[in-house]
Coordinates of C-alpha atoms in Angstrom, one line a residue:
Chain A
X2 CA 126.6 152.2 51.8
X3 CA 124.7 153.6 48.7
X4 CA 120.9 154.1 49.8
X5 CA 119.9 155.6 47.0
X6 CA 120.4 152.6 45.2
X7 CA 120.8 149.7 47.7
X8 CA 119.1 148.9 50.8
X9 CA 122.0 146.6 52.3
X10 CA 122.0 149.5 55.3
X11 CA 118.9 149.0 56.1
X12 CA 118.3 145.2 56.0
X13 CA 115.7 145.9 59.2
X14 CA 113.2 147.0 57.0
X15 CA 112.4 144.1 55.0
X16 CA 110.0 142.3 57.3
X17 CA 107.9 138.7 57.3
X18 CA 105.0 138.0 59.7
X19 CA 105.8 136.4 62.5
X20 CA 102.5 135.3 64.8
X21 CA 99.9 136.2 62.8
X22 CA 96.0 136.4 62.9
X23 CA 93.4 135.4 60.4
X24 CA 90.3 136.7 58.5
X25 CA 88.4 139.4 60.4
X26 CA 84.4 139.8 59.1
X27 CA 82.3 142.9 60.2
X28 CA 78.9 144.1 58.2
X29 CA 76.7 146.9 59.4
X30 CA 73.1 145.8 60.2
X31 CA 69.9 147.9 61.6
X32 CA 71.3 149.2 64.7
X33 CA 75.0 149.7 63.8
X34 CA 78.1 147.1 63.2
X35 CA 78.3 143.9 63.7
X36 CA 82.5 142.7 63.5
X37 CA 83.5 138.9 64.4
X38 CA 86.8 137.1 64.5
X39 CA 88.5 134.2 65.9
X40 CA 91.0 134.2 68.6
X41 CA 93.8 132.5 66.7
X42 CA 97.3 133.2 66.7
X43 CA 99.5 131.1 63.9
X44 CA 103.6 130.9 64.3
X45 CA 104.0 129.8 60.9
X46 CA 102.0 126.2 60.3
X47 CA 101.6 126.1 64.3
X48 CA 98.7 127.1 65.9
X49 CA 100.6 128.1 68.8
X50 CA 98.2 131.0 70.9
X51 CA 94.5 130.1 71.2
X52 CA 93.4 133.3 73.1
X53 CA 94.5 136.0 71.3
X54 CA 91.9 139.1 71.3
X55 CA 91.7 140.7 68.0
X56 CA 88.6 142.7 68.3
X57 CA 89.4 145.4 70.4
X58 CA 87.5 149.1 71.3
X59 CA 88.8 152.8 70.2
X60 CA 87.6 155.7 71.9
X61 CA 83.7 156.0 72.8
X62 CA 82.7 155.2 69.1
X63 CA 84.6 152.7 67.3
X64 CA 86.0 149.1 67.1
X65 CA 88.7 148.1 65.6
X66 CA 89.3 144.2 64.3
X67 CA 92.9 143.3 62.9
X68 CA 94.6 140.4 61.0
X69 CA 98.1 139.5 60.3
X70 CA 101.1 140.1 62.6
X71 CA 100.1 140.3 66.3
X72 CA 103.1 142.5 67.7
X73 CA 101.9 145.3 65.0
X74 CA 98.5 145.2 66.2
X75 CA 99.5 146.1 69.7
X76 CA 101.7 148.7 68.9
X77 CA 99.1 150.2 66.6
X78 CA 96.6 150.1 69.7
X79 CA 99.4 152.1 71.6
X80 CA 99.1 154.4 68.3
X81 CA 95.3 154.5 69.2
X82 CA 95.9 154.5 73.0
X83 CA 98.1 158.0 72.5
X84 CA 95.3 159.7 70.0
X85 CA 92.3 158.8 72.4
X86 CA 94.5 160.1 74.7
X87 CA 95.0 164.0 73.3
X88 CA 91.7 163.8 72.2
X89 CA 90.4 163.7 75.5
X90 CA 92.8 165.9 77.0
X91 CA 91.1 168.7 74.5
X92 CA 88.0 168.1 76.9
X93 CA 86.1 170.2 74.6
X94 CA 83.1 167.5 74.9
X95 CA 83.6 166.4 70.9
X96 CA 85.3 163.2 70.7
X97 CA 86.9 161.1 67.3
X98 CA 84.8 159.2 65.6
X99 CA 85.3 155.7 63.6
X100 CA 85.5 157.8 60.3
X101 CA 88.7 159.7 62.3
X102 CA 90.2 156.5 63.4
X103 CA 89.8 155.1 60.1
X104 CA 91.7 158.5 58.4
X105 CA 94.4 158.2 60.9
X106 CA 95.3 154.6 60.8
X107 CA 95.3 155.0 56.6
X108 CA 97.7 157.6 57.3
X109 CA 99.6 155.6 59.3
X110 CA 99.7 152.4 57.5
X111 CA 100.6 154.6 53.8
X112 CA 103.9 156.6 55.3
X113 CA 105.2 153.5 57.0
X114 CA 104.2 151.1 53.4
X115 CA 106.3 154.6 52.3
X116 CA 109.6 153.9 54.3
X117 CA 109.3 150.6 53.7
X118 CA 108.9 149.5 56.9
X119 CA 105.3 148.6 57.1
X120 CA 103.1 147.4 59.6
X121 CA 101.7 143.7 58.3
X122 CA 98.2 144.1 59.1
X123 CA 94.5 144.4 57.6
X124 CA 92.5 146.3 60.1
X125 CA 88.7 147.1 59.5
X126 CA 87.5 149.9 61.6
X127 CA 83.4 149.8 62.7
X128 CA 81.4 152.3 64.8
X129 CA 78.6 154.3 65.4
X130 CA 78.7 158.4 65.7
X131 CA 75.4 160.7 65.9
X132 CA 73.6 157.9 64.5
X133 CA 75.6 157.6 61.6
X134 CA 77.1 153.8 61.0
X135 CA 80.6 154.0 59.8
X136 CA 82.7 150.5 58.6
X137 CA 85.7 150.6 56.6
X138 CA 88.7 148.4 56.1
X139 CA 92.9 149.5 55.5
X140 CA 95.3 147.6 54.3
X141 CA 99.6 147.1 55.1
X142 CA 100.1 148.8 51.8
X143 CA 97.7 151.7 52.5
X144 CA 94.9 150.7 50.3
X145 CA 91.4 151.7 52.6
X146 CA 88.0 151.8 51.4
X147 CA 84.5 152.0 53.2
X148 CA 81.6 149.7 52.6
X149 CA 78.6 147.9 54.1
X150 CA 80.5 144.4 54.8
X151 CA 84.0 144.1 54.4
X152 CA 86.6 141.1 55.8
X153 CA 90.2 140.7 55.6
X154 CA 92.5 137.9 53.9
X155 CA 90.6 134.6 53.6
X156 CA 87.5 136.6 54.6
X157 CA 87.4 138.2 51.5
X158 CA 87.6 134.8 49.4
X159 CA 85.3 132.7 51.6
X160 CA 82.5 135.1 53.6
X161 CA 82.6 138.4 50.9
X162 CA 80.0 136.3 48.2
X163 CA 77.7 135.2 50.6
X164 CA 77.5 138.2 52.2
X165 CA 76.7 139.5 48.7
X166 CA 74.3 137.3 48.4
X167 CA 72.7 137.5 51.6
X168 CA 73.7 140.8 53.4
X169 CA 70.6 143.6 53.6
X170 CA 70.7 147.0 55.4
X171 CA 67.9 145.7 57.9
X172 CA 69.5 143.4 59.4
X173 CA 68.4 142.4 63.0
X174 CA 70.8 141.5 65.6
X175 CA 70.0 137.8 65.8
X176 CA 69.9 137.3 62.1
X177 CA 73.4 139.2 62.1
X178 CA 74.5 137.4 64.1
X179 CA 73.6 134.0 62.2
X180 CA 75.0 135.4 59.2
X181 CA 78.3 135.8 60.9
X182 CA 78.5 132.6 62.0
X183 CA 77.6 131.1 59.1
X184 CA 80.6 133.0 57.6
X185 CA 82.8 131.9 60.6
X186 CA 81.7 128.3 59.8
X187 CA 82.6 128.4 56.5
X188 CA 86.4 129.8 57.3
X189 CA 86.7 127.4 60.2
X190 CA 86.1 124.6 57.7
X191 CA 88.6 125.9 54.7
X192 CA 90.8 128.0 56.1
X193 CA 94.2 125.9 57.8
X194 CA 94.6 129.0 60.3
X195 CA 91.4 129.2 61.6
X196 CA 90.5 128.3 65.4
X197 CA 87.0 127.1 66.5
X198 CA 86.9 129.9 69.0
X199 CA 85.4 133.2 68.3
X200 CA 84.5 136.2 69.6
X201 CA 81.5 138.6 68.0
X202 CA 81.7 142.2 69.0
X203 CA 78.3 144.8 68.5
X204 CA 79.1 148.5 68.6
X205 CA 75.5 150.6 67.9
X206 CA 75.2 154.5 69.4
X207 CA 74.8 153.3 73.2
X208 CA 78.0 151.3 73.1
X209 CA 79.9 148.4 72.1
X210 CA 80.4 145.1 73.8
X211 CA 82.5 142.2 72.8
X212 CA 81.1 138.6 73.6
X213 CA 82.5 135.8 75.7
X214 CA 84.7 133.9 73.6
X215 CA 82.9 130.7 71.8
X216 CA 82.5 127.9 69.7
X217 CA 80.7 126.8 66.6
X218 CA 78.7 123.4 66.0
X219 CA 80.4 121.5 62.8
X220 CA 78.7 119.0 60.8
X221 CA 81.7 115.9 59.0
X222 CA 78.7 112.9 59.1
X223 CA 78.2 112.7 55.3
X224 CA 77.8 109.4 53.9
X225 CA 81.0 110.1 51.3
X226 CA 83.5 111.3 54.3
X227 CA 82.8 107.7 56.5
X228 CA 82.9 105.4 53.3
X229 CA 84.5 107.4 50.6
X230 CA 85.6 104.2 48.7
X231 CA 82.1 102.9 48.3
X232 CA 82.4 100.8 44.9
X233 CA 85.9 100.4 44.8
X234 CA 87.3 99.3 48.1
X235 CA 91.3 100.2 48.7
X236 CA 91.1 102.9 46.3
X237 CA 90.9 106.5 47.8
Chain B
X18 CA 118.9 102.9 14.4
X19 CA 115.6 102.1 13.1
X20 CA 114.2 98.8 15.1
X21 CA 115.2 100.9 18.3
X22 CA 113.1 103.8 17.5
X23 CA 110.3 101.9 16.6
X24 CA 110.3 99.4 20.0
X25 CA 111.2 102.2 22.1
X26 CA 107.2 102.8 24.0
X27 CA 105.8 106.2 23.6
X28 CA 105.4 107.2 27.0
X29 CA 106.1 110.7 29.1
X30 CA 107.3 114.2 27.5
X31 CA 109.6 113.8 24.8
X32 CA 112.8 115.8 24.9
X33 CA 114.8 115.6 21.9
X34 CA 113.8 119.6 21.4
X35 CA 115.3 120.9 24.8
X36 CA 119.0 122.1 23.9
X37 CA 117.5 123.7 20.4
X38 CA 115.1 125.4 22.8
X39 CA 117.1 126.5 25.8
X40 CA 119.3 127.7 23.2
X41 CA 116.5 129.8 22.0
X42 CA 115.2 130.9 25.0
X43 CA 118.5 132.0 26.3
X44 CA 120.3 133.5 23.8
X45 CA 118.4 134.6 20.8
X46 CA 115.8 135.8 24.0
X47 CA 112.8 133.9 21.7
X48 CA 109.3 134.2 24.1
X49 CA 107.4 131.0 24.3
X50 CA 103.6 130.9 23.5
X51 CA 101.2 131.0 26.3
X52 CA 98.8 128.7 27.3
X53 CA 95.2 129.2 27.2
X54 CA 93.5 128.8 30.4
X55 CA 90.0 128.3 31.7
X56 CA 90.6 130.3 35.2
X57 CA 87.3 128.5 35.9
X58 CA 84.8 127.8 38.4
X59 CA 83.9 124.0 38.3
X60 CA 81.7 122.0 41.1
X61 CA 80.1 118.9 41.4
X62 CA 77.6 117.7 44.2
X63 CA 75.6 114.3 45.2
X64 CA 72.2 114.2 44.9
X65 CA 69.3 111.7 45.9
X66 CA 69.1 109.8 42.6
X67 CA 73.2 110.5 41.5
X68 CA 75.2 113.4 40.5
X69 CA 75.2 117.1 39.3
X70 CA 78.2 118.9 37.5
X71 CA 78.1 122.3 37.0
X72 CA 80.9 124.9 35.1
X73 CA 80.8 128.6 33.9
X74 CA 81.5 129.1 30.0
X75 CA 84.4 132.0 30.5
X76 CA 88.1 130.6 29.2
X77 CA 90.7 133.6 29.4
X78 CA 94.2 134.0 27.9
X79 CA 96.0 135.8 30.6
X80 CA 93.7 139.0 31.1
X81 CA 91.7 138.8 28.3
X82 CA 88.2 136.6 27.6
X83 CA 89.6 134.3 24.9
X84 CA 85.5 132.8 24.7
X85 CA 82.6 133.9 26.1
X86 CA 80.9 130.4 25.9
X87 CA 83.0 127.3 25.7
X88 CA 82.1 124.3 26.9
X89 CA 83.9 123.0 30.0
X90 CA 81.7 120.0 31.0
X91 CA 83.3 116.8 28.8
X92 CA 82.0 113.3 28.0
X93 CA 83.5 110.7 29.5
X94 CA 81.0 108.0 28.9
X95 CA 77.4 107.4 28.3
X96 CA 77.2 107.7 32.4
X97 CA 80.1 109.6 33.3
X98 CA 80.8 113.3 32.9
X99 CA 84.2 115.1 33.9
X100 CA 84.2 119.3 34.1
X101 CA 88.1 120.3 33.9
X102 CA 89.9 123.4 35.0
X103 CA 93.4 124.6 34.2
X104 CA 95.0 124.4 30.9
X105 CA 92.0 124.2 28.5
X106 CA 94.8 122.0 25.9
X107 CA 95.0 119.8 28.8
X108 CA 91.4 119.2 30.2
X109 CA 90.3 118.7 26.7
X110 CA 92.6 116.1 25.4
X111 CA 93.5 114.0 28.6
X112 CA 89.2 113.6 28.8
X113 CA 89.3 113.1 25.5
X114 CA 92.0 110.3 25.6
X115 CA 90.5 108.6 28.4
X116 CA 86.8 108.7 26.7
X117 CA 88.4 106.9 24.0
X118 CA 90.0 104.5 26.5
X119 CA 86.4 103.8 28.1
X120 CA 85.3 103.4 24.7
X121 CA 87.6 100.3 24.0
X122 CA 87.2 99.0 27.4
X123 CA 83.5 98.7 27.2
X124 CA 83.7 97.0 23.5
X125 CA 86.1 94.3 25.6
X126 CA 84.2 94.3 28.9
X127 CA 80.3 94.4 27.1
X128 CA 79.3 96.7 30.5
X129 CA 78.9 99.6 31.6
X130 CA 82.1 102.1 32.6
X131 CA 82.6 102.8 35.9
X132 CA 83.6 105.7 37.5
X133 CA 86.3 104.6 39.6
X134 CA 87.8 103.3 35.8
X135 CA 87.8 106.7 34.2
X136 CA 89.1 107.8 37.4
X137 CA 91.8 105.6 37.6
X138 CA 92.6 106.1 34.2
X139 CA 93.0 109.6 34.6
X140 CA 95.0 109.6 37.9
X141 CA 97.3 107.2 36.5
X142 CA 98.2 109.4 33.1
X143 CA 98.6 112.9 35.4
X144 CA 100.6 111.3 37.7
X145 CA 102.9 110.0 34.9
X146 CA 103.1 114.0 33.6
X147 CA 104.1 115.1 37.1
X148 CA 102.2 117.7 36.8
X149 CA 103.2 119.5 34.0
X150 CA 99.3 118.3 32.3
X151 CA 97.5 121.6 34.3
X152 CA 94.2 119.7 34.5
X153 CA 92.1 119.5 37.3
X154 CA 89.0 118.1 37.0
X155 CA 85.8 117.3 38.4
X156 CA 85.0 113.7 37.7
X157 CA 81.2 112.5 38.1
X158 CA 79.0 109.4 37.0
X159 CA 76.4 106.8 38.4
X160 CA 77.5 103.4 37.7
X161 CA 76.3 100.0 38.7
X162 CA 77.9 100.7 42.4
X163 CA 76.0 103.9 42.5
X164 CA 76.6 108.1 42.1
X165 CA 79.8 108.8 42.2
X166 CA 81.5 112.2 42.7
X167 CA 85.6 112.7 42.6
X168 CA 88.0 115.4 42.3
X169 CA 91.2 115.1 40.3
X170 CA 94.1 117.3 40.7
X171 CA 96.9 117.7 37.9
X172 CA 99.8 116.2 40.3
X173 CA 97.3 112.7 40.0
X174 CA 95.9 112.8 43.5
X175 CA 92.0 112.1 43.8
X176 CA 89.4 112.8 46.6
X177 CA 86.2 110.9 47.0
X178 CA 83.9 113.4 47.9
X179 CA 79.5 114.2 48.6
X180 CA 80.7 117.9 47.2
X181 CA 83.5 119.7 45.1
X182 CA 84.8 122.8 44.0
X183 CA 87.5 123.5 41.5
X184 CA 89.3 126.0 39.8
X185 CA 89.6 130.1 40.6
X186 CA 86.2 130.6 41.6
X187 CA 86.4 127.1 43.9
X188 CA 86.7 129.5 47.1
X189 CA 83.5 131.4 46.2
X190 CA 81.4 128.0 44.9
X191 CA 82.5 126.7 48.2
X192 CA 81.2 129.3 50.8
X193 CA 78.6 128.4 49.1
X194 CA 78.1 124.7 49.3
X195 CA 79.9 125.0 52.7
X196 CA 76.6 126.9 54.2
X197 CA 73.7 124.9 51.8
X198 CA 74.7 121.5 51.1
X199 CA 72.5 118.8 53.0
X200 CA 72.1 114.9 51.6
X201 CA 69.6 113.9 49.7
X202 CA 68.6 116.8 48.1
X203 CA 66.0 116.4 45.2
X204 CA 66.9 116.8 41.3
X205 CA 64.8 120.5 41.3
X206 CA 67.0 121.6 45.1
X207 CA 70.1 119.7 43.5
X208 CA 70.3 122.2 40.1
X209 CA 69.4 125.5 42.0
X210 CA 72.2 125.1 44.2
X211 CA 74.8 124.2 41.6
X212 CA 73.9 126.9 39.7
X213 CA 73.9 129.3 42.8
X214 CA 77.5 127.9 43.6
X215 CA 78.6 128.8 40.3
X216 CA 76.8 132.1 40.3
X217 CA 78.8 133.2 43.0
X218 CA 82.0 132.2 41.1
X219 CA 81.2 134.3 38.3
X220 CA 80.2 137.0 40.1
X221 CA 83.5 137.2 42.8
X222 CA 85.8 135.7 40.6
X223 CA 87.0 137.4 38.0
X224 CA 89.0 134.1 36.4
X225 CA 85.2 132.8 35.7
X226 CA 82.0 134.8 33.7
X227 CA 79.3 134.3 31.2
X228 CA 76.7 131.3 31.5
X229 CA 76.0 128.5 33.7
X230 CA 76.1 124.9 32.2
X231 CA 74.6 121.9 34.1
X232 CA 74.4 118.2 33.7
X233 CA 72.7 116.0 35.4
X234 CA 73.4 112.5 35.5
X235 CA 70.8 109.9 37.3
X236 CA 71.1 106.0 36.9
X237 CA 70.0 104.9 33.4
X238 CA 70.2 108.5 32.0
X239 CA 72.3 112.3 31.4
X240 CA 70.7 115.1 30.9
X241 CA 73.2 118.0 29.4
X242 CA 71.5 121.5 30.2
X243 CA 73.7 123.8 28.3
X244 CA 73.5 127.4 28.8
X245 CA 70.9 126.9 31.8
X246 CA 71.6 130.3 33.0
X247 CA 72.6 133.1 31.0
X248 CA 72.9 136.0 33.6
X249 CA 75.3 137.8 31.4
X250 CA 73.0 139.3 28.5
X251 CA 74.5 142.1 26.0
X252 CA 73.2 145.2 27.7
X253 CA 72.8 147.1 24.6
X254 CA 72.1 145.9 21.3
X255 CA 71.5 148.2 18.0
X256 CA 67.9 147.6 17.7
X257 CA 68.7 148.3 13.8
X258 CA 71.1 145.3 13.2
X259 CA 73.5 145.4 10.8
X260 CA 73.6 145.8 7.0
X261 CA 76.3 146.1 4.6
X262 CA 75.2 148.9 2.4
X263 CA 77.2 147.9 -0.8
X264 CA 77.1 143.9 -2.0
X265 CA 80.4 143.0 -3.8
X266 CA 80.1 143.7 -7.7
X267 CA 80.1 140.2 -10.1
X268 CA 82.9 141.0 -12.6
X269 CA 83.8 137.8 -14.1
X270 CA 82.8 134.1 -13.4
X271 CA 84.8 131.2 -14.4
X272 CA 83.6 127.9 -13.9
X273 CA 86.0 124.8 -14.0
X274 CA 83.7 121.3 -13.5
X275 CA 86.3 119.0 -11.6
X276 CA 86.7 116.3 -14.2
X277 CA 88.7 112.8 -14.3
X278 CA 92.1 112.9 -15.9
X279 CA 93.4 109.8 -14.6
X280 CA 92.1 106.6 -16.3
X281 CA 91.8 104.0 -13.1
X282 CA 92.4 100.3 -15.3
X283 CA 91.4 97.5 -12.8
X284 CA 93.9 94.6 -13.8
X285 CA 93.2 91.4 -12.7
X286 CA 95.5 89.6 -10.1
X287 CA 98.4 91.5 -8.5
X288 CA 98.9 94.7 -10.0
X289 CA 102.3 95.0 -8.8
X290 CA 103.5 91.5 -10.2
X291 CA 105.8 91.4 -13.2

């Protein structure tokens, strides 16, 4: 078995998602970061898991939200899990910040792209450290970047321009929160894999909380969707 | 031989050229041309008094602007406008056909086209291409029935719908509509939004640039606004112009008056008889 040449040995490493998340939205705003996503869990065409946490806390500062395959997403929290971990057990009172986690999971995410063998997610990483706000976003193959909103897969086609348009650094929570969920709207109605149940999580420099999950209100009452053959009746 | 070429209809693709070019494609390794596409951003929304159609003016060829300010919203009839995305070969001559098709109609009919004509007409000829005419298009018109708004798509399906996106930038134009679209907007509400949704397709898709074109079409009347937006200026412009220091020299001038040689003798009766 030539490896140099072939990879017939080593026909493990070629992978497809299996269960897989979709589009992940986070902006920072006044007080810190604002991250929502929905709790969705595709098999292929089949919505098949409907509770399916994807926002989820790192350490004391930071947040991390992932799409993409589910089983890599939990064992890169174990990843996480393991750092906090030694981190603590330094008990020299410092502690990692989002800015860390983000570094680490790049570093992660390039070596295995490397071998590879990667692991099939976007992740976007948000916190709040010293009063510094921190978001930034890493991708399966290793690409990672940092900037005031960021999102993941259809996220980036659907919420990115109006959060162009609309985003400011001064954001209150409440009008963060609006803005989110008229992003989440907007996926919900043209994205196949998106669920109408969603979870927003806030991290600022007192802490982070994650909210119950919820719906959003949908609007299909116009005039051309209950008569669209008006003026030609049969036709479609 | 002859009769049967000349009954036989002129329908579908024609593919007396396919051995001669697989031949070429395969062994003499001959490239075939490219098409030009529009990698557009194309929309289309009801309004209170009818319909608004909006496009971008950016047509590419592969990864490189081939024009910086075509024209992507077509005539389809004195009422009806169409704004196609795709293959700019394709969206130009199927409108074009079926503009020409109206035309007849309405000479044979004395009224008014209707939408759901053009539309058919269109839906019908794609379908018959399988989809190998890349047109997508965003047909619009106020007819005697009332507005109208439909989207095309270049397998021959059609959707009737109160708003539409197509083309590259249709993601972009949609989060757009998707979050600012109500019924019954006015004319003045109507044109700012269009021309926000197809702001945000030039600006996050990289497929679609340049200017905004608009038309607006209310019962009775269409109103063409092209170039409405022009949010692309040339940054920096040599505020000296140009000049062409030396003219080309005069050496010689010859001048040869086109004059008959041919004596034209009008004979009376059949020329041709003995």
């Amino acid at each position: 078995m030539d490896t140099l040449l072939s990879s017939e040995g080593d026909s493990q490493r070629t992978q497809y998602p299996y269960v897989t998340g979709t589009s992940v939205i986070g902006f920072k705003y006044k007080d810190g970061i604002l991250m929502a996503a929905d709790m969705g869990g595709s098999y292929g065409s089949t919505i098949r898991y409907k509770s399916v946490e994807r926002l989820k806390q790192v350490g004391k500062h930071s947040l991390i939200g992932a799409s993409g395959e589910i089983s890599d997403f939990q064992e890169i929290l174990k990843y996480l899990d393991e750092l906090i971990l030694h981190d603590n057990m330094w008990d020299d009172g410092n502690s990692l910040g989002p800015k860390e986690v983000h570094n680490y999971l790049t570093r992660v995410m390039y070596n295995r792209r490397n071998k590879f063998d990667p692991l099939w997610n976007s992740l976007i990483i948000g916190g709040v450290k010293n009063g510094h706000k921190y978001l930034g976003s890493v991708g399966m193959i290793g690409v990672h970047f940092e900037d005031d909103h960021v999102a993941t897969g259809f996220g980036n086609h659907l919420a990115r321009p109006i959060l162009r348009e609309e985003w400011r650094a001064d954001l209150t929570f409440e009008e963060g929160v609006k803005l989110l969920e008229k992003c989440m709207r907007n996926l919900l109605y043209r994205d196949r894999s998106a669920v109408n149940k969603l979870q927003i999580a806030k991290i600022t420099e007192e802490g982070l909380t994650v909210s119950q999950p919820y719906s959003l209100k949908t609007f299909w009452n116009f005039a051309a969707f209950e008569n669209p053959t008006v003026g030609a009746t049969g036709s479609w | 031989m002859l009769s049967e070429a000349m009954d036989s209809p002129k329908l579908g693709f024609n593919f007396d050229l396919y051995t001669r070019n697989h031949m070429l494609l395969t062994k003499k390794g001959l490239k075939p041309p490219g098409y030009l596409k529009t990698g557009t951003t194309i929309v289309g929304l009801i309004f209170k008094n009818g319909v608004i159609l909006g496009a971008d003016t950016r047509a590419t060829a592969g990864s490189i602007v081939a024009d910086k300010n075509c024209e992507k919203i077509h005539d389809m009839a004195p009422n009806i406008s169409c704004c196609g995305a795709g293959t700019a070969a394709d969206t130009e001559a199927v409108t074009d056909n079926i503009n020409s098709q109206l035309k007849l109609h309405r000479y044979h009919t004395g009224r008014e086209s209707r939408v759901v004509t053009a539309l058919t007409l269109l839906k019908t000829h794609l379908f018959r291409y399988q989809g190998h005419v890349s047109a997508a298009l965003v047909l619009g018109g106020v007819d005697l029935t009332g507005p109208h708004l439909y989207t095309i798509y270049p397998h021959g399906s059609t959707d009737s719908l109160p708003f539409a996106t197509m083309g590259s930038g249709s993601l972009a134009a949609m989060a757009v509509f998707e979050s600012e679209f109500r019924e019954g907007l006015s004319r003045e509400e109507g044109i700012n939004l269009v021309t926000k949704a197809i702001c945000s397709g030039i600006f996050n898709d990289l497929g679609s640039g340049s200017n905004v074109d608009i038309c607006v079409i209310e019962k009775g009347k269409k109103e063409y606004l092209r170039n409405h937006l022009t949010p692309n200026p040339r940054t920096y412009i040599s505020s000296k112009g140009y000049s062409f220091s030396k003219k080309t020299e005069v050496l010689h001038a010859k001048v040869t008056p086109l004059k008959e040689l041919v004596n034209v003798v009008e004979v009376v009766g059949d020329a041709m008889e003995e």
